[in-house]
Coordinates of C-alpha atoms and ligand atoms in Angstrom, one line a residue:
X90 CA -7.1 -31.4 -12.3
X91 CA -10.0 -33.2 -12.2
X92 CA -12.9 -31.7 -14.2
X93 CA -15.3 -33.3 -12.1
X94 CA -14.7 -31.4 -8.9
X95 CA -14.5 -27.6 -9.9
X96 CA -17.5 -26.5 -11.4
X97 CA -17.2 -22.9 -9.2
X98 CA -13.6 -20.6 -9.0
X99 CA -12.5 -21.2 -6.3
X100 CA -9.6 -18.4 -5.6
X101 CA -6.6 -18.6 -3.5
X102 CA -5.4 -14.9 -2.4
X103 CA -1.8 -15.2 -1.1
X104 CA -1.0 -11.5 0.4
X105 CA 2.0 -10.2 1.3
X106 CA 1.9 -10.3 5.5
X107 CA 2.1 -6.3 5.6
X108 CA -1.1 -4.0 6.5
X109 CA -1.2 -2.4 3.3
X110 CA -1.5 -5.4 1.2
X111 CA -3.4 -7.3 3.7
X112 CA -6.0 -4.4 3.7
X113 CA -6.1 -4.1 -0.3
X114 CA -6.5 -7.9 -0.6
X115 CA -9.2 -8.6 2.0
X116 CA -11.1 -6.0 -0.1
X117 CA -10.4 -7.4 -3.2
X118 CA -11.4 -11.0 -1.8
X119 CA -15.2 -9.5 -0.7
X120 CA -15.5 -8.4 -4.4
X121 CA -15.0 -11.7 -5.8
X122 CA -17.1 -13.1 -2.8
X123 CA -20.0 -10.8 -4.2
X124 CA -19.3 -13.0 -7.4
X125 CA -20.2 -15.7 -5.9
X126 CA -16.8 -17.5 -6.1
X127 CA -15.1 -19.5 -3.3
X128 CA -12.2 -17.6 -1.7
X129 CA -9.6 -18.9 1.1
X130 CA -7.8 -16.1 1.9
X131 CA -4.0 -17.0 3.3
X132 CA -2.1 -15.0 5.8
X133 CA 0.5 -15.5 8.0
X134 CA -0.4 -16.5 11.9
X135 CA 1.0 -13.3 13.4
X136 CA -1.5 -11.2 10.7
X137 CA -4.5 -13.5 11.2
X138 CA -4.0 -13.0 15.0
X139 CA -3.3 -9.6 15.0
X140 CA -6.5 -9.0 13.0
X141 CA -9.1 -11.0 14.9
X142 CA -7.9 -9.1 17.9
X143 CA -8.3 -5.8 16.1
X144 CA -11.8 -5.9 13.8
X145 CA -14.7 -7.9 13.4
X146 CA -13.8 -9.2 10.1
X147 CA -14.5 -12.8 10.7
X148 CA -18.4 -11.5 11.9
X149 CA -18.0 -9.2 8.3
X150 CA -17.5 -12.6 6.3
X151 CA -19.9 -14.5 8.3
X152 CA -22.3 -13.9 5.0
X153 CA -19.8 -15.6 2.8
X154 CA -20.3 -19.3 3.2
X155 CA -17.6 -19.6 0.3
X156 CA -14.8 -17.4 2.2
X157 CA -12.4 -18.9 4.6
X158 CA -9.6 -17.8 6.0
X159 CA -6.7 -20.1 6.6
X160 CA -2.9 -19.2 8.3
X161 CA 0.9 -20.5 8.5
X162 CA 3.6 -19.5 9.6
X163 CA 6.5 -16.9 8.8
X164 CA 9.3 -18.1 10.4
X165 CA 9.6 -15.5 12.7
X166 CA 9.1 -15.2 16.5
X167 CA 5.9 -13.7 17.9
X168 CA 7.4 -10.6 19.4
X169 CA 9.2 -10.1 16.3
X170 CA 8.6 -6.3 15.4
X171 CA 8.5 -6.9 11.3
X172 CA 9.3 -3.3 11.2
X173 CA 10.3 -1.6 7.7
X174 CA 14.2 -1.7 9.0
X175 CA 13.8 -5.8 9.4
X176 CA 11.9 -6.4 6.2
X177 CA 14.5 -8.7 5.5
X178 CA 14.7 -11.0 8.3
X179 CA 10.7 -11.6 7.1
X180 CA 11.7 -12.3 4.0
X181 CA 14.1 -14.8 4.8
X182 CA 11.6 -16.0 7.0
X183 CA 8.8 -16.7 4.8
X184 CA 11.0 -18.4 2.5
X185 CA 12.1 -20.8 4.8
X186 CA 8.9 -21.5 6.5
X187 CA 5.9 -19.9 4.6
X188 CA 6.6 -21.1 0.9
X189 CA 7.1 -24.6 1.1
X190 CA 3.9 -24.3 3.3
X191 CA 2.0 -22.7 0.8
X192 CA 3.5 -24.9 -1.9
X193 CA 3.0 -28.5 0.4
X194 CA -0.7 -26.9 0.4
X195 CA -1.6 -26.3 -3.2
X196 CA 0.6 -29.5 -4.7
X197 CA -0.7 -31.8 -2.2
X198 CA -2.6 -30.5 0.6
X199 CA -6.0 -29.8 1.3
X200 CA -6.2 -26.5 -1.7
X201 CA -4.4 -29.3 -4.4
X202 CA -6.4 -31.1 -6.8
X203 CA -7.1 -34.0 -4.7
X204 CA -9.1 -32.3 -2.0
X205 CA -12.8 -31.8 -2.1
X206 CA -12.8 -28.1 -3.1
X207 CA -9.2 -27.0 -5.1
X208 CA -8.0 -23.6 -5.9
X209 CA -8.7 -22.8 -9.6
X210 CA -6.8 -19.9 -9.8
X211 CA -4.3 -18.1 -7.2
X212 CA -4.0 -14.7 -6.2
X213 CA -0.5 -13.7 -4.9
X214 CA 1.3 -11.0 -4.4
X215 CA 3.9 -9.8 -6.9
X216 CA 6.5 -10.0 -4.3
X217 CA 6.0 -13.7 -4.3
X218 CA 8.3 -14.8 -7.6
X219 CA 8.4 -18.1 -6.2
X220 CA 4.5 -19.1 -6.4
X221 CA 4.9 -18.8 -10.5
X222 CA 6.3 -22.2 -10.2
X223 CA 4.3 -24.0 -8.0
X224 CA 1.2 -23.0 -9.9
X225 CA 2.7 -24.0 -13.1
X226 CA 3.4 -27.0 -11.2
X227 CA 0.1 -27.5 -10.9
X228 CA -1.4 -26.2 -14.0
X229 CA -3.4 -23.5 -12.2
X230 CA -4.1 -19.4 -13.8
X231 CA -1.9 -17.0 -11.5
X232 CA -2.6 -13.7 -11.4
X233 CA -0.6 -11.4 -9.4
X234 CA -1.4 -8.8 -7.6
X235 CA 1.4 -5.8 -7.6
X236 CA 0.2 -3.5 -4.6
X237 CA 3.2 -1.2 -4.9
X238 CA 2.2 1.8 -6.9
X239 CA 2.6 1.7 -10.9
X240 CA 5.2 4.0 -10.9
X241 CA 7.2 2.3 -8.9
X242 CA 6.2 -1.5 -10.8
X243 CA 7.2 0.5 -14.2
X244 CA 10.8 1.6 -13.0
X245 CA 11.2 -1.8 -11.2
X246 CA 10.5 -3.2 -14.7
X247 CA 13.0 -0.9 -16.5
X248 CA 15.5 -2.5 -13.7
X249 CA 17.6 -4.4 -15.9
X250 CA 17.4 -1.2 -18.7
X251 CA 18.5 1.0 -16.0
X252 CA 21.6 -1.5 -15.1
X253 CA 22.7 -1.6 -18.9
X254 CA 22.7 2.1 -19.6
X255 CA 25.2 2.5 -16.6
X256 CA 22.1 4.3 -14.9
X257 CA 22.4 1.6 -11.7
X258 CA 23.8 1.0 -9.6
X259 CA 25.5 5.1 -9.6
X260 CA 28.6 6.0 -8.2
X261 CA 28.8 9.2 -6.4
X262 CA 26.2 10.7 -4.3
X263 CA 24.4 13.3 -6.9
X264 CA 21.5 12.4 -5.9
X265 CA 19.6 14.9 -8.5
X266 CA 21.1 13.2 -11.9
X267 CA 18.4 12.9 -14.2
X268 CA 17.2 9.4 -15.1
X269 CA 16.7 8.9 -18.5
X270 CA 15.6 5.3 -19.7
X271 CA 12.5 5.1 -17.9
X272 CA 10.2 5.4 -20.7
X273 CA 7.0 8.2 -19.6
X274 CA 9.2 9.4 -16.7
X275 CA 12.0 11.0 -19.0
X276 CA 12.2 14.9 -17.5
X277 CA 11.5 14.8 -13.7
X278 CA 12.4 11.8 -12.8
X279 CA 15.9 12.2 -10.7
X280 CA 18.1 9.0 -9.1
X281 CA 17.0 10.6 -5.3
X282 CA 12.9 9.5 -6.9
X283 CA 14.0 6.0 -7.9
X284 CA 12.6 3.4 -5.0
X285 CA 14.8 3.2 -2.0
X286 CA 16.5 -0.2 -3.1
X287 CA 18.1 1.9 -6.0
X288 CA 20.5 3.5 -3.3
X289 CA 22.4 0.8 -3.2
X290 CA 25.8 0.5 -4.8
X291 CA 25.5 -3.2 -5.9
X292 CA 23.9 -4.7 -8.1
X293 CA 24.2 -8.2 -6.5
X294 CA 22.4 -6.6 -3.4
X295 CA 20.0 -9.6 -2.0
X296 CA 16.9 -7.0 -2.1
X297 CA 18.0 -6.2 -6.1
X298 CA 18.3 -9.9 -6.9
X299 CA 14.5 -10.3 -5.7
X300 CA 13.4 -7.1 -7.7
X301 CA 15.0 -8.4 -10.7
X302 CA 13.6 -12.3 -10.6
X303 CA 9.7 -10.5 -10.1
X304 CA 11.0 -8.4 -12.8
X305 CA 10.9 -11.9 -14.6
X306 CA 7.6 -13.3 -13.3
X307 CA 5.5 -10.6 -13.4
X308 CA 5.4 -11.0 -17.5
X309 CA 4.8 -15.0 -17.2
X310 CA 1.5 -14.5 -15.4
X311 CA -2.1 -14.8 -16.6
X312 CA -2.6 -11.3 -15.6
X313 CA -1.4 -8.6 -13.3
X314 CA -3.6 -6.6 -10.7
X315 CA -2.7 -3.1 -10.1
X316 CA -3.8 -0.7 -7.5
X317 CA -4.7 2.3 -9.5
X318 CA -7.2 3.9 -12.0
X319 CA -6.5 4.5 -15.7
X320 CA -7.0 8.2 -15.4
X321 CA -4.3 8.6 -12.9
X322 CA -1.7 6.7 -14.6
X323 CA -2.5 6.1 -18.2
X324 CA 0.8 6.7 -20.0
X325 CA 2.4 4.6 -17.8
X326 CA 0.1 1.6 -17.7
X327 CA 0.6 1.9 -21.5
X328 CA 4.2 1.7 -21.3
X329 CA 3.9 -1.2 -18.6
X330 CA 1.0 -3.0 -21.3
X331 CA 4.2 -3.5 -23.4
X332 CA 5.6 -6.2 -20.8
X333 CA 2.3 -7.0 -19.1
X334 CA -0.1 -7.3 -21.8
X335 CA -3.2 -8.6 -19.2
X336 CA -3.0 -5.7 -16.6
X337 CA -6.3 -4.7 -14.5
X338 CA -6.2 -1.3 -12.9
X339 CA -9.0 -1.9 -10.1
X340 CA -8.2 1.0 -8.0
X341 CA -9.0 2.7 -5.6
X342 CA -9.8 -0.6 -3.5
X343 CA -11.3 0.6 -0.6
X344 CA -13.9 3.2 -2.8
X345 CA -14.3 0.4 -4.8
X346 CA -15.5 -1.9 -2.2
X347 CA -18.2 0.2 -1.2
X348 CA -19.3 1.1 -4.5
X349 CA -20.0 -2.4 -5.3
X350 CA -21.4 -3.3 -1.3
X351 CA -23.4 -0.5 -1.4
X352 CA -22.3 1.5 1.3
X353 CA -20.7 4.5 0.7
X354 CA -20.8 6.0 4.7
X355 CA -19.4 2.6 6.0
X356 CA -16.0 1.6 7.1
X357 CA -14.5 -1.8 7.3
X358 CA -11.4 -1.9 9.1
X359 CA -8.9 -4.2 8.3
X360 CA -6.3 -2.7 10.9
X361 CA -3.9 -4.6 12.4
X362 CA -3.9 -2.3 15.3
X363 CA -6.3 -1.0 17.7
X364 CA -7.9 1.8 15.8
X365 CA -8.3 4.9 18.7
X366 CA -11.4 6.5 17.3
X367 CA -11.3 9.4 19.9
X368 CA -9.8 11.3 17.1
X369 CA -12.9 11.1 15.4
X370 CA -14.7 13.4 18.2
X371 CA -11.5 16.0 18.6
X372 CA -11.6 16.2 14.8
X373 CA -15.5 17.4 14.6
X374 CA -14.6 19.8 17.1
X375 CA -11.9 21.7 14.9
X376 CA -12.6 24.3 11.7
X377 CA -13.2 22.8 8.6
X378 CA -9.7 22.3 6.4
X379 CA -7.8 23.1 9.6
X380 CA -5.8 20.0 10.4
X381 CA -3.3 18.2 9.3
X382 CA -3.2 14.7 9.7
X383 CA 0.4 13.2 10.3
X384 CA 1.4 9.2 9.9
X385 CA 3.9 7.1 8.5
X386 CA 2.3 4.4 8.2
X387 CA 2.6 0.8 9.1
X388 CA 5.8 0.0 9.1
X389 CA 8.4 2.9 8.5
X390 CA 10.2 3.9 12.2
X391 CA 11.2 7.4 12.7
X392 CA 14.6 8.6 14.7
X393 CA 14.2 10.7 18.2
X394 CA 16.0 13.6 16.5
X395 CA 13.3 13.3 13.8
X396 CA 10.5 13.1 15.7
X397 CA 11.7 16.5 17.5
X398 CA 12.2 17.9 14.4
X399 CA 8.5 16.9 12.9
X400 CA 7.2 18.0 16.3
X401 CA 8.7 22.1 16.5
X402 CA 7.3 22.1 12.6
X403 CA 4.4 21.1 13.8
X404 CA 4.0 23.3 16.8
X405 CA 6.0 26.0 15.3
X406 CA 3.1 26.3 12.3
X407 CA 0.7 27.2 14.3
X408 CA -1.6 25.1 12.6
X409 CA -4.2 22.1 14.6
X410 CA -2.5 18.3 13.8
X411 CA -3.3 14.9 14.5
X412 CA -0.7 12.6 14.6
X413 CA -0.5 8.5 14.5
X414 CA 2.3 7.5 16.5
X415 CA 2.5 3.8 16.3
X416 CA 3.8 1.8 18.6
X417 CA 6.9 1.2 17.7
X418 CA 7.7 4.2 14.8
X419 CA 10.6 5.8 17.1
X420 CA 13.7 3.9 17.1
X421 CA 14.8 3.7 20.7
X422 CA 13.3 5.1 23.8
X423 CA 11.7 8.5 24.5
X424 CA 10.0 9.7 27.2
X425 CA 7.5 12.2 27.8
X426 CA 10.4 13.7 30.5
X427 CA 12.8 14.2 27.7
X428 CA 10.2 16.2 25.3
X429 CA 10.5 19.9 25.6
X430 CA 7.8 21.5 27.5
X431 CA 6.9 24.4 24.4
X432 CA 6.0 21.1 22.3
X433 CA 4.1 19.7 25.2
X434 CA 2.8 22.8 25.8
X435 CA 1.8 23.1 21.9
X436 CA 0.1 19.7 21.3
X437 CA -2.1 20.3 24.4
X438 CA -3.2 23.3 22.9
X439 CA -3.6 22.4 19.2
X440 CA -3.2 18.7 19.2
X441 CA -4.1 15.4 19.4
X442 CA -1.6 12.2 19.1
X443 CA -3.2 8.4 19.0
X444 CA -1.7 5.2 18.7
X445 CA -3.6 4.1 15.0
X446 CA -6.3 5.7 13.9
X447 CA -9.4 4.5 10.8
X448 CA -7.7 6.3 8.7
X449 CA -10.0 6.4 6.0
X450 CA -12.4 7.8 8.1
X451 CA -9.6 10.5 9.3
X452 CA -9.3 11.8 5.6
X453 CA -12.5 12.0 5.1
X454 CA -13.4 14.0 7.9
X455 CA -14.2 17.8 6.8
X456 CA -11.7 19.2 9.3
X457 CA -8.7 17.5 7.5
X458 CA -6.6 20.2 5.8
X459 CA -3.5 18.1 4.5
X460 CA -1.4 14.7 5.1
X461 CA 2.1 14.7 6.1
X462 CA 2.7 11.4 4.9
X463 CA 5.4 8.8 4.5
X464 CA 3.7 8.4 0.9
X465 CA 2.9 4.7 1.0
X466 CA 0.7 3.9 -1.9
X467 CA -2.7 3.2 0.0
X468 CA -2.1 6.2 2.0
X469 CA -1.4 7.8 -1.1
X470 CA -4.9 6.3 -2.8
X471 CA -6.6 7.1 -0.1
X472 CA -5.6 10.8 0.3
X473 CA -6.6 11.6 -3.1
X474 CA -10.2 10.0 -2.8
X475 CA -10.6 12.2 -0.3
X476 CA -9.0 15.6 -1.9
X477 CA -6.5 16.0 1.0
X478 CA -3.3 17.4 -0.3
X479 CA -0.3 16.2 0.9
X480 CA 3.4 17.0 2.0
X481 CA 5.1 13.8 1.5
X482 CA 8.0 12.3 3.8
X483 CA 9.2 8.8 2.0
X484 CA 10.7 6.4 4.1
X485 CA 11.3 3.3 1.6
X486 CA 10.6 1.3 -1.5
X487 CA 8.0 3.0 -3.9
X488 CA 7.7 5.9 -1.5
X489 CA 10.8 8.1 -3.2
X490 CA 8.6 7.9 -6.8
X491 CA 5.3 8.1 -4.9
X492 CA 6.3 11.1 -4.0
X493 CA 7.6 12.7 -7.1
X494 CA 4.4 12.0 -8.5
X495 CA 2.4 14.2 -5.4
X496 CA 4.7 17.4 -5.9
X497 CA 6.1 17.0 -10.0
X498 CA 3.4 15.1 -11.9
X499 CA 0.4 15.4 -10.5
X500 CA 1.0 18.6 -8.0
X501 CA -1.1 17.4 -5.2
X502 CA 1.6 19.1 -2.8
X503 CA 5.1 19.2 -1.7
X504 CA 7.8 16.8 -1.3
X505 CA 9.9 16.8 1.5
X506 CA 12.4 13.8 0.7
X507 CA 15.7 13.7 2.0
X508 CA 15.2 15.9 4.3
X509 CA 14.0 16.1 8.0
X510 CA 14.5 19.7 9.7
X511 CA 11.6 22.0 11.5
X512 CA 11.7 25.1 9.6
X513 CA 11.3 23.3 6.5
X514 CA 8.3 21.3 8.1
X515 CA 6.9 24.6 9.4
X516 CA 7.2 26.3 6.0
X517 CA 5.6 23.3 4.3
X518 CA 2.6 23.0 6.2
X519 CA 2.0 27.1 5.8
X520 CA 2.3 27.0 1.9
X521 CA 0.0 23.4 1.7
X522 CA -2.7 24.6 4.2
X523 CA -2.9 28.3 4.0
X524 CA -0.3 29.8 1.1
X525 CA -1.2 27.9 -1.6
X526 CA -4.3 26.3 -0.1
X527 CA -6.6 27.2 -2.8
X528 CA -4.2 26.1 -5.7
X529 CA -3.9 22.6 -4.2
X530 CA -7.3 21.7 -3.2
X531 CA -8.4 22.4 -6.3
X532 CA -6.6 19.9 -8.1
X533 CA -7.2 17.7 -5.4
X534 CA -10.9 18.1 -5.7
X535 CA -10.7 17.2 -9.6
X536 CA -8.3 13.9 -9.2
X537 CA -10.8 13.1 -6.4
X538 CA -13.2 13.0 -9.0
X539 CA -11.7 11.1 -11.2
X540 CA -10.9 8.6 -8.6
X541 CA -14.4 7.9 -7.8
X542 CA -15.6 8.3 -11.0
X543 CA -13.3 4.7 -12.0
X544 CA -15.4 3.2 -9.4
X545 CA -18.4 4.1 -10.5
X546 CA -20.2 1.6 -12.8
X547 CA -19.1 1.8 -16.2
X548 CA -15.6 3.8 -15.0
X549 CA -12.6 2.2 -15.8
X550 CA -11.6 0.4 -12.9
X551 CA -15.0 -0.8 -12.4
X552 CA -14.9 -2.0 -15.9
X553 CA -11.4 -3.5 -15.3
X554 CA -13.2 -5.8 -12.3
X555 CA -15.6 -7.2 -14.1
X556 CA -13.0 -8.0 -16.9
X557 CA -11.5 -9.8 -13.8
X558 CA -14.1 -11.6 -12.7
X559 CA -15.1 -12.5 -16.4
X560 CA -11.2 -13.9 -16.7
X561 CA -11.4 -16.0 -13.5
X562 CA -14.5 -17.3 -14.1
X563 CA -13.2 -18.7 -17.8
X564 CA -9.7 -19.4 -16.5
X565 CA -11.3 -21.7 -13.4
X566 CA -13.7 -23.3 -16.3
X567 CA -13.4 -27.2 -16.1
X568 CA -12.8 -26.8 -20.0
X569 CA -9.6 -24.1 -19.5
X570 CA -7.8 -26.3 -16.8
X571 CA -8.1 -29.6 -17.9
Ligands
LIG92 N1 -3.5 3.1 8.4 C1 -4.5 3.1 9.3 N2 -4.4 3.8 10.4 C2 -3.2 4.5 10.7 C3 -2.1 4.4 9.8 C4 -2.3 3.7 8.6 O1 -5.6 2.5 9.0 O2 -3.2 5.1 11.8 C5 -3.6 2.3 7.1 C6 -3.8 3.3 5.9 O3 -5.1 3.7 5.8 C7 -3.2 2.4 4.8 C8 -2.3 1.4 5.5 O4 -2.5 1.5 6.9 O5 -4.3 1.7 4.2 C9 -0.8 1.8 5.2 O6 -0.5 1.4 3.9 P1 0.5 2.3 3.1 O7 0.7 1.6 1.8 O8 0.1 3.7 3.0 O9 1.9 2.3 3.9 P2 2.7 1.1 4.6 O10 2.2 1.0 5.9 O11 2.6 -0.1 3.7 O12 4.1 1.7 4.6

């Protein structure tokens, strides 16, 4: 590099083109704006498109004349759903188009070291294996940034441990075998919890192969950014310590970002959907603790036989719901003429369904009871900043552990995995919001502490940024990359 040129870090954040980590990493990117450091933020066209059209986040950034955005492509068509059942076809995707984009960029285009302004130091998420090279390549720090929950990042870790013992791939479909080489997780953690990849029979499975060659990166990195706060995961950032020696636990993002700008009653969307905000007004209009709040999330889809079934639970309870359907969540068509009219009847009454809603501002909102939840981790973050128990529906990847961790570990409710019937989601939603009510908004009330306590200056995670900052700052040093 020349030594000349880079005087201020200038960092390239490379997220994965999912909401989720789009979300977490735009947050992240205004933080080290606030430091003062130049920051091109990279995402795919369909993303950048899709969030122009849906927020004002170019206006937001106007104030960083540092921040850019820039997009390529992902190899996919435009009208490409990029659901959770194609994830995939995007991978394949972005490896053919999107990485030797990124790496034509950073070798030799306009980010490499013979443009006016070069990256310093790169950002990426841990999916991206391939990006340790390139910035070896080019003798830049990478840090990665792991936005799947810990738990899930430690048992993807113990991968190849778990293949030696015989403990994957099983045989058989005892699904409640103990696992019993995951180090912290020995005791409760059952083959049913491990992340949905593990289901598979073969160890030469395409989606395995990738989990095993991150498994391999993630070590080789200058560090290793993890959404969470020490006091929620301790033991288990320990253990992971033991392969990851530079890890900073920054979490909660999005409590995080307003600690630091200031502005705790603000929202900044970074949907990639239209957020309906009617919900806001129907939710001020119910009890306090009354509702619960239903979604799955951004990508997972859900069958018509278990939509129906989510839908009598939820009409059967009794109880006031709002419910995210997005466009696109029920595999095949369904029309209002095929619905029964006792659920039609039963939303009208106690309901209220939307498209996407500010979901952060949902939870927040004193009328939320519980979340029925596909148990993504930001949703899962999220929910505990707010002290909203949860009954927890996981659909893939981390979501089986994330899950465990709600009902066994940290009993912040109930876990509903592998199954999808309406007396069980009637039953469920009577023991979270009125049964045991008390019980579990009481520990959700103290991890919500905790949560915002990290945030706070001089809590860990705040703590952990600044160590992040101070890093980046040394690692972009003329003195450190020549
Ligand atoms: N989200 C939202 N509005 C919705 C549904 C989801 O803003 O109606 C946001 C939610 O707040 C979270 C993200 O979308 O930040 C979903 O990420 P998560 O990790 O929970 O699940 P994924 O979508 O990756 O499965």
């Amino acid at each position: 590099m020349d030594s000349q040129k880079t005087l201020s870090p200038h960092v390239l954040i490379f997220p994965l083109p999912l909401q989720g980590p789009v979300n977490g990493m735009l947050k992240l990117a205004e933080l080290l704006c606030l430091a003062d450091f130049h920051v091109t933020f990279l995402n795919t066209d369909h993303v950048q498109h899709r969030l122009l059209r849906h927020t004002n986040v170019q206006s937001r950034f106007i104030r960083y004349p540092k921040f850019r955005f820039r997009a390529i492509g992902d190899g996919l068509s435009e009208d490409h759903p990029r659901s959770g059942d194609q994830f995939m076809e995007l991978v394949d995707g972005m490896e053919a188009v999107t990485y030797p984009l990124f790496t034509e960029m950073v070798t030799s285009g306009d980010l490499s070291s013979k443009s006016e302004q070069p990256a310093t130091c790169i950002i990426a998420d841990g999916f991206f294996s391939f990006a340790g090279g390139v910035a070896q390549q080019i003798g830049i720090p990478l840090i990665y940034f792991d936005t799947l929950s810990p738990c899930a990042i430690w048992i993807q870790l113990c991968l190849p441990k778990l293949i030696e013992a015989g403990e994957f791939a099983f045989k058989g479909d005892n699904l409640d075998a103990k696992i019993t080489c995951v180090p912290g997780m020995e005791g409760f953690l059952r083959r049913r919890d491990l992340p949905s990849f593990c289901r598979s029979s073969d160890v030469t499975d395409p989606i395995i192969k990738l989990v095993l060659k991150e498994d391999q990166e993630l070590p080789k990195a200058q560090g290793v950014i993890i959404h969470t706060f020490e006091e929620l995961e301790g033991t288990l950032l320990s253990h992971m310590r033991s392969l990851c020696p530079n890890l900073y636990a920054i979490g909660p993002l999005h409590t995080h970002h307003k600690v630091r700008l200031g502005s705790s009653k603000a929202t900044f969307s970074n949907s990639l959907w239209k957020e309906d905000k009617s919900c806001l007004a129907w939710l001020d209009a119910q009890p306090i603790k009354s509702v619960i709040f239903v979604s799955i999330g951004s990508l997972a889809v859900m069958t018509k036989d278990q939509l129906l079934e989510f839908w009598y639970g939820l009409v059967n309870s009794g109880k006031r719901f709002l419910w995210v359907r997005r466009p696109g969540s029920i595999a095949g068509d369904c029309t209002e003429s095929q619905i029964p009219a006792e659920l039609l009847e039963g939303t009208r009454k106690r309901g209220c369904i939307v498209g996407w809603a500010p979901q952060e501002e949902v939870l927040a909102n004193p009328a939320i009871g519980g979340f029925l939840t596909h148990s993504g981790w930001n949703s899962t973050l999220e929910s505990i900043v707010a002290g909203v128990p949860m009954i927890c529906w996981p659909y893939f990847v981390d979501q089986q552990v994330n899950s465990r961790f709600v009902g066994e570990v940290w009993k912040l409710g109930l876990d509903m995995k592998d199954t999808c019937d309406r007396v069980i989601v009637e039953k469920m939603i009577k023991e979270l919001l009125e049964e045991r009510k008390d019980e579990f908004m009481g520990r959700a009330d103290q991890m919500s502490k905790l949560a915002r306590k990290s945030v706070s200056e001089g809590g860990s995670s705040y703590c952990n940024l600044d160590r992040l900052i101070e890093d980046i700052r040394v690692m972009s040093s003329p003195a450190s990359q020549a």
